[in-house]
PDB file of C-alpha atoms in Angstrom:
ATOM      1  CA  MET A   1     101.200 109.726  92.910  1.00 45.00           C
ATOM      2  CA  VAL A   2     101.179 108.223  89.439  1.00 50.00           C
ATOM      3  CA  GLY A   3      97.729 107.833  87.928  1.00 63.00           C
ATOM      4  CA  GLY A   4      96.101 104.871  86.186  1.00 73.00           C
ATOM      5  CA  VAL A   5      97.028 101.223  86.545  1.00 67.00           C
ATOM      6  CA  GLN A   6     100.628 102.041  87.439  1.00 75.00           C
ATOM      7  CA  GLY A   7      99.508 104.338  90.253  1.00 81.00           C
ATOM      8  CA  GLU A   8      96.950 101.828  91.480  1.00 91.00           C
ATOM      9  CA  ARG A   9      99.556  99.039  91.563  1.00 92.00           C
ATOM     10  CA  ARG A  10     102.024 101.306  93.343  1.00 94.00           C
ATOM     11  CA  ASP A  11      99.360 102.172  95.943  1.00 95.00           C
ATOM     12  CA  GLN A  12      98.621  98.463  96.421  1.00 96.00           C
ATOM     13  CA  LEU A  13     102.312  97.776  97.031  1.00 96.00           C
ATOM     14  CA  VAL A  14     102.573 100.574  99.588  1.00 96.00           C
ATOM     15  CA  ALA A  15      99.438  99.343 101.395  1.00 97.00           C
ATOM     16  CA  ALA A  16     100.787  95.765 101.401  1.00 97.00           C
ATOM     17  CA  ALA A  17     104.145  96.946 102.780  1.00 97.00           C
ATOM     18  CA  PHE A  18     102.311  99.019 105.410  1.00 97.00           C
ATOM     19  CA  ARG A  19     100.352  95.924 106.526  1.00 96.00           C
ATOM     20  CA  ARG A  20     103.557  93.853 106.705  1.00 96.00           C
ATOM     21  CA  VAL A  21     105.251  96.484 108.881  1.00 96.00           C
ATOM     22  CA  ALA A  22     102.141  96.783 111.085  1.00 95.00           C
ATOM     23  CA  GLU A  23     102.004  93.012 111.584  1.00 95.00           C
ATOM     24  CA  MET A  24     105.689  92.079 111.792  1.00 94.00           C
ATOM     25  CA  GLY A  25     107.778  95.237 111.975  1.00 92.00           C
ATOM     26  CA  PHE A  26     110.530  96.032 109.530  1.00 90.00           C
ATOM     27  CA  GLU A  27     112.092  92.669 110.257  1.00 89.00           C
ATOM     28  CA  GLY A  28     109.094  91.123 108.472  1.00 88.00           C
ATOM     29  CA  LEU A  29     109.196  93.432 105.461  1.00 93.00           C
ATOM     30  CA  ARG A  30     110.337  91.318 102.536  1.00 94.00           C
ATOM     31  CA  LEU A  31     109.937  92.653  99.008  1.00 94.00           C
ATOM     32  CA  ARG A  32     109.144  89.198  97.641  1.00 94.00           C
ATOM     33  CA  GLN A  33     106.253  88.814 100.104  1.00 95.00           C
ATOM     34  CA  VAL A  34     104.941  92.310  99.396  1.00 96.00           C
ATOM     35  CA  ALA A  35     104.901  91.473  95.680  1.00 95.00           C
ATOM     36  CA  GLU A  36     103.097  88.191  96.403  1.00 95.00           C
ATOM     37  CA  ASP A  37     100.527  90.031  98.560  1.00 95.00           C
ATOM     38  CA  VAL A  38      99.653  92.152  95.534  1.00 95.00           C
ATOM     39  CA  GLY A  39      99.801  89.251  93.092  1.00 94.00           C
ATOM     40  CA  ILE A  40     102.804  90.301  91.037  1.00 94.00           C
ATOM     41  CA  ASP A  41     106.242  88.877  90.412  1.00 91.00           C
ATOM     42  CA  HIS A  42     109.045  90.103  92.652  1.00 88.00           C
ATOM     43  CA  SER A  43     110.937  91.583  89.704  1.00 90.00           C
ATOM     44  CA  THR A  44     107.873  93.646  88.717  1.00 91.00           C
ATOM     45  CA  LEU A  45     107.920  95.366  92.105  1.00 92.00           C
ATOM     46  CA  HIS A  46     111.187  97.023  91.084  1.00 91.00           C
ATOM     47  CA  HIS A  47     109.383  98.826  88.247  1.00 91.00           C
ATOM     48  CA  HIS A  48     107.537 100.735  90.977  1.00 93.00           C
ATOM     49  CA  PHE A  49     110.250 100.941  93.656  1.00 94.00           C
ATOM     50  CA  ALA A  50     113.882 100.679  92.658  1.00 93.00           C
ATOM     51  CA  THR A  51     114.963  99.823  96.196  1.00 92.00           C
ATOM     52  CA  LYS A  52     113.510  98.672  99.475  1.00 91.00           C
ATOM     53  CA  GLN A  53     114.435 102.114 100.833  1.00 89.00           C
ATOM     54  CA  ASP A  54     112.169 103.723  98.218  1.00 92.00           C
ATOM     55  CA  LEU A  55     109.301 101.517  99.388  1.00 93.00           C
ATOM     56  CA  VAL A  56     109.999 102.394 103.043  1.00 92.00           C
ATOM     57  CA  GLY A  57     109.898 106.090 102.112  1.00 89.00           C
ATOM     58  CA  ALA A  58     106.530 105.570 100.425  1.00 92.00           C
ATOM     59  CA  VAL A  59     105.255 103.776 103.547  1.00 94.00           C
ATOM     60  CA  ALA A  60     106.376 106.765 105.652  1.00 91.00           C
ATOM     61  CA  GLU A  61     104.470 109.153 103.369  1.00 89.00           C
ATOM     62  CA  TYR A  62     101.376 106.890 103.335  1.00 91.00           C
ATOM     63  CA  THR A  63     101.387 106.597 107.120  1.00 91.00           C
ATOM     64  CA  THR A  64     101.896 110.264 107.944  1.00 86.00           C
ATOM     65  CA  ARG A  65      99.289 111.327 105.351  1.00 86.00           C
ATOM     66  CA  HIS A  66      96.617 109.715 107.559  1.00 86.00           C
ATOM     67  CA  PHE A  67      97.443 112.190 110.312  1.00 83.00           C
ATOM     68  CA  TRP A  68      96.451 115.142 108.112  1.00 82.00           C
ATOM     69  CA  ALA A  69      92.817 114.468 109.035  1.00 80.00           C
ATOM     70  CA  ALA A  70      93.676 115.345 112.642  1.00 85.00           C
ATOM     71  CA  ALA A  71      94.861 118.843 111.692  1.00 86.00           C
ATOM     72  CA  PRO A  72      93.127 121.543 113.748  1.00 87.00           C
ATOM     73  CA  GLN A  73      90.446 123.430 111.820  1.00 87.00           C
ATOM     74  CA  SER A  74      89.100 125.977 114.323  1.00 91.00           C
ATOM     75  CA  ALA A  75      90.349 129.552 114.108  1.00 92.00           C
ATOM     76  CA  GLU A  76      90.236 129.867 117.928  1.00 96.00           C
ATOM     77  CA  PRO A  77      93.503 128.452 119.361  1.00 96.00           C
ATOM     78  CA  ALA A  78      92.102 126.644 122.437  1.00 95.00           C
ATOM     79  CA  ALA A  79      89.298 125.064 120.385  1.00 95.00           C
ATOM     80  CA  ALA A  80      91.797 124.122 117.657  1.00 95.00           C
ATOM     81  CA  LEU A  81      94.129 122.433 120.139  1.00 95.00           C
ATOM     82  CA  ARG A  82      91.236 120.685 121.864  1.00 94.00           C
ATOM     83  CA  GLU A  83      89.871 119.338 118.551  1.00 93.00           C
ATOM     84  CA  HIS A  84      93.376 118.267 117.471  1.00 93.00           C
ATOM     85  CA  LEU A  85      93.950 116.298 120.674  1.00 92.00           C
ATOM     86  CA  ALA A  86      90.474 114.716 120.357  1.00 92.00           C
ATOM     87  CA  ALA A  87      91.191 113.702 116.742  1.00 92.00           C
ATOM     88  CA  LEU A  88      94.526 112.178 117.748  1.00 91.00           C
ATOM     89  CA  ARG A  89      92.852 110.290 120.596  1.00 91.00           C
ATOM     90  CA  ARG A  90      90.256 108.863 118.168  1.00 90.00           C
ATOM     91  CA  MET A  91      93.012 107.885 115.762  1.00 90.00           C
ATOM     92  CA  ILE A  92      94.847 106.014 118.517  1.00 89.00           C
ATOM     93  CA  GLU A  93      91.655 104.122 119.319  1.00 88.00           C
ATOM     94  CA  ASP A  94      90.501 103.534 115.724  1.00 91.00           C
ATOM     95  CA  ARG A  95      93.785 103.000 113.848  1.00 91.00           C
ATOM     96  CA  PRO A  96      96.308 101.252 116.104  1.00 90.00           C
ATOM     97  CA  ASP A  97      98.083 100.038 112.951  1.00 93.00           C
ATOM     98  CA  LEU A  98      99.087 103.622 112.140  1.00 92.00           C
ATOM     99  CA  LEU A  99     100.666 103.971 115.542  1.00 89.00           C
ATOM    100  CA  VAL A 100     102.555 100.707 115.234  1.00 92.00           C
ATOM    101  CA  VAL A 101     103.962 101.711 111.855  1.00 95.00           C
ATOM    102  CA  THR A 102     104.921 105.227 112.990  1.00 93.00           C
ATOM    103  CA  ALA A 103     106.714 103.689 115.980  1.00 93.00           C
ATOM    104  CA  GLU A 104     108.534 101.305 113.634  1.00 94.00           C
ATOM    105  CA  LEU A 105     109.473 104.188 111.343  1.00 94.00           C
ATOM    106  CA  ASP A 106     110.748 106.292 114.249  1.00 93.00           C
ATOM    107  CA  LEU A 107     112.816 103.391 115.588  1.00 92.00           C
ATOM    108  CA  ARG A 108     114.233 102.612 112.170  1.00 91.00           C
ATOM    109  CA  GLY A 109     114.972 106.308 111.698  1.00 91.00           C
ATOM    110  CA  ARG A 110     117.308 106.202 114.684  1.00 92.00           C
ATOM    111  CA  ARG A 111     119.533 103.837 112.695  1.00 89.00           C
ATOM    112  CA  ASP A 112     118.710 104.912 109.151  1.00 87.00           C
ATOM    113  CA  PRO A 113     119.292 108.558 108.204  1.00 90.00           C
ATOM    114  CA  ALA A 114     117.125 108.255 105.075  1.00 85.00           C
ATOM    115  CA  VAL A 115     114.101 107.092 107.107  1.00 87.00           C
ATOM    116  CA  ALA A 116     114.791 109.791 109.713  1.00 91.00           C
ATOM    117  CA  ALA A 117     114.853 112.408 106.940  1.00 89.00           C
ATOM    118  CA  ALA A 118     111.603 111.067 105.441  1.00 84.00           C
ATOM    119  CA  MET A 119     109.843 111.164 108.809  1.00 87.00           C
ATOM    120  CA  GLU A 120     111.174 114.644 109.534  1.00 89.00           C
ATOM    121  CA  HIS A 121     109.957 115.810 106.125  1.00 86.00           C
ATOM    122  CA  HIS A 122     106.510 114.288 106.580  1.00 80.00           C
ATOM    123  CA  GLU A 123     106.140 115.611 110.150  1.00 86.00           C
ATOM    124  CA  ALA A 124     107.227 119.151 109.223  1.00 91.00           C
ATOM    125  CA  GLY A 125     103.682 120.186 108.314  1.00 88.00           C
ATOM    126  CA  TRP A 126     102.340 118.879 111.622  1.00 89.00           C
ATOM    127  CA  ARG A 127     104.955 120.849 113.524  1.00 92.00           C
ATOM    128  CA  GLU A 128     104.267 124.000 111.520  1.00 94.00           C
ATOM    129  CA  VAL A 129     100.479 123.900 112.026  1.00 93.00           C
ATOM    130  CA  LEU A 130     100.708 122.987 115.704  1.00 94.00           C
ATOM    131  CA  THR A 131     103.329 125.677 116.380  1.00 96.00           C
ATOM    132  CA  GLY A 132     101.069 128.206 114.644  1.00 96.00           C
ATOM    133  CA  VAL A 133      98.107 127.259 116.867  1.00 96.00           C
ATOM    134  CA  LEU A 134     100.239 127.427 120.000  1.00 97.00           C
ATOM    135  CA  ALA A 135     101.826 130.748 118.964  1.00 97.00           C
ATOM    136  CA  ALA A 136      98.397 132.271 118.254  1.00 97.00           C
ATOM    137  CA  GLY A 137      97.174 131.128 121.667  1.00 96.00           C
ATOM    138  CA  ALA A 138     100.279 132.513 123.356  1.00 96.00           C
ATOM    139  CA  ALA A 139      99.796 135.867 121.623  1.00 96.00           C
ATOM    140  CA  GLN A 140      96.160 135.941 122.785  1.00 95.00           C
ATOM    141  CA  GLY A 141      97.060 134.760 126.307  1.00 94.00           C
ATOM    142  CA  VAL A 142      94.624 131.836 126.188  1.00 95.00           C
ATOM    143  CA  TRP A 143      96.900 129.128 127.595  1.00 96.00           C
ATOM    144  CA  ALA A 144      96.660 128.125 131.238  1.00 93.00           C
ATOM    145  CA  THR A 145     100.380 128.709 131.604  1.00 91.00           C
ATOM    146  CA  PRO A 146     102.830 130.640 129.410  1.00 92.00           C
ATOM    147  CA  VAL A 147     104.198 128.401 126.662  1.00 93.00           C
ATOM    148  CA  GLU A 148     107.051 128.541 124.225  1.00 96.00           C
ATOM    149  CA  PRO A 149     105.195 127.397 121.049  1.00 97.00           C
ATOM    150  CA  VAL A 150     108.041 125.330 119.557  1.00 97.00           C
ATOM    151  CA  VAL A 151     108.673 123.526 122.854  1.00 96.00           C
ATOM    152  CA  ALA A 152     104.952 122.997 123.485  1.00 96.00           C
ATOM    153  CA  THR A 153     104.661 121.539 119.969  1.00 96.00           C
ATOM    154  CA  GLU A 154     107.342 119.011 120.841  1.00 95.00           C
ATOM    155  CA  LEU A 155     105.490 118.229 124.091  1.00 95.00           C
ATOM    156  CA  VAL A 156     102.317 117.408 122.139  1.00 94.00           C
ATOM    157  CA  ILE A 157     104.252 115.311 119.617  1.00 93.00           C
ATOM    158  CA  ALA A 158     106.171 113.511 122.382  1.00 93.00           C
ATOM    159  CA  THR A 159     102.877 112.728 124.127  1.00 94.00           C
ATOM    160  CA  VAL A 160     101.411 111.280 120.918  1.00 91.00           C
ATOM    161  CA  LYS A 161     104.532 109.239 120.251  1.00 90.00           C
ATOM    162  CA  GLY A 162     104.669 108.053 123.847  1.00 91.00           C
ATOM    163  CA  VAL A 163     101.071 106.855 124.055  1.00 91.00           C
ATOM    164  CA  ARG A 164     101.502 104.805 120.878  1.00 87.00           C
ATOM    165  CA  LEU A 165     103.304 102.322 123.079  1.00 84.00           C
ATOM    166  CA  THR A 166     100.634 102.358 125.808  1.00 87.00           C
ATOM    167  CA  PRO A 167      97.383 103.288 124.033  1.00 87.00           C
ATOM    168  CA  ARG A 168      95.260 102.347 127.049  1.00 89.00           C
ATOM    169  CA  VAL A 169      96.494 105.514 128.809  1.00 91.00           C
ATOM    170  CA  ALA A 170      96.045 107.790 125.792  1.00 91.00           C
ATOM    171  CA  ALA A 171      92.793 109.350 127.009  1.00 91.00           C
ATOM    172  CA  GLN A 172      94.261 110.241 130.402  1.00 93.00           C
ATOM    173  CA  ALA A 173      97.497 111.542 128.870  1.00 94.00           C
ATOM    174  CA  PHE A 174      95.614 113.793 126.445  1.00 93.00           C
ATOM    175  CA  GLU A 175      93.289 115.025 129.199  1.00 93.00           C
ATOM    176  CA  GLN A 176      96.304 115.937 131.331  1.00 94.00           C
ATOM    177  CA  LEU A 177      98.016 117.647 128.401  1.00 94.00           C
ATOM    178  CA  GLU A 178      94.843 119.582 127.659  1.00 94.00           C
ATOM    179  CA  ALA A 179      94.520 120.586 131.321  1.00 94.00           C
ATOM    180  CA  LEU A 180      98.138 121.786 131.398  1.00 93.00           C
ATOM    181  CA  LEU A 181      97.871 123.839 128.231  1.00 94.00           C
ATOM    182  CA  ILE A 182      94.247 124.948 128.073  1.00 94.00           C
ATOM    183  CA  GLY A 183      93.179 124.602 131.669  1.00 89.00           C
ATOM    184  CA  GLY A 184      91.357 121.680 133.225  1.00 65.00           C
ATOM    185  CA  ALA A 185      88.169 123.153 134.651  1.00 47.00           C
ATOM    186  CA  SER A 186      87.424 125.555 131.809  1.00 42.00           C
ATOM    187  CA  GLY A 187      88.197 122.921 129.184  1.00 41.00           C
ATOM    188  CA  ASN A 188      85.893 120.371 130.826  1.00 43.00           C
ATOM    189  CA  ALA A 189      83.120 122.933 131.349  1.00 40.00           C
ATOM    190  CA  GLU A 190      83.295 124.050 127.720  1.00 43.00           C
ATOM    191  CA  ARG A 191      83.153 120.425 126.528  1.00 43.00           C
ATOM    192  CA  GLU A 192      80.098 119.743 128.672  1.00 43.00           C
ATOM    193  CA  ARG A 193      78.280 122.724 127.099  1.00 39.00           C
ATOM    194  CA  GLN A 194      78.895 121.392 123.569  1.00 42.00           C
TER     195      GLN A 194
END
């Protein structure tokens, strides 16, 4: 990001565009309104983002950056996966706006190759870390059932993306996913000891 006043203004524009997408979807994203939200003239916005597509790319980066906090930290694979799923569950409860915007970005990406590429780029780190955790667990034989790490990564991501649309079932979906991968009884018993 650019530092100073320019960077601050750019960040304000991205946050304003994020709020517009969260409230009204991409259909409600108008550059003139984003500029007004920040208190600048529409033409000034173009000093920060040459095109609407550039602004959408910045919104994708801003949105996916918030998911970095959910990255697993534990060195033990089952604990790392458990903490990752718990962090994602909290995010779904605490930041529904992030889920709305990621859903909008994914839907737009189906029609817009540039948005699809931006989302793929920003999700690459998530896939890499999660695949590493799942591969380590597979190598150690800690999973309740044998897993193919790349496929299991996509299962976790698909679960997260699916529950964005029905957040009220997120807790149950994550519990089931945890039970399938880590094991239900041992996972619950370990949680109760903590």
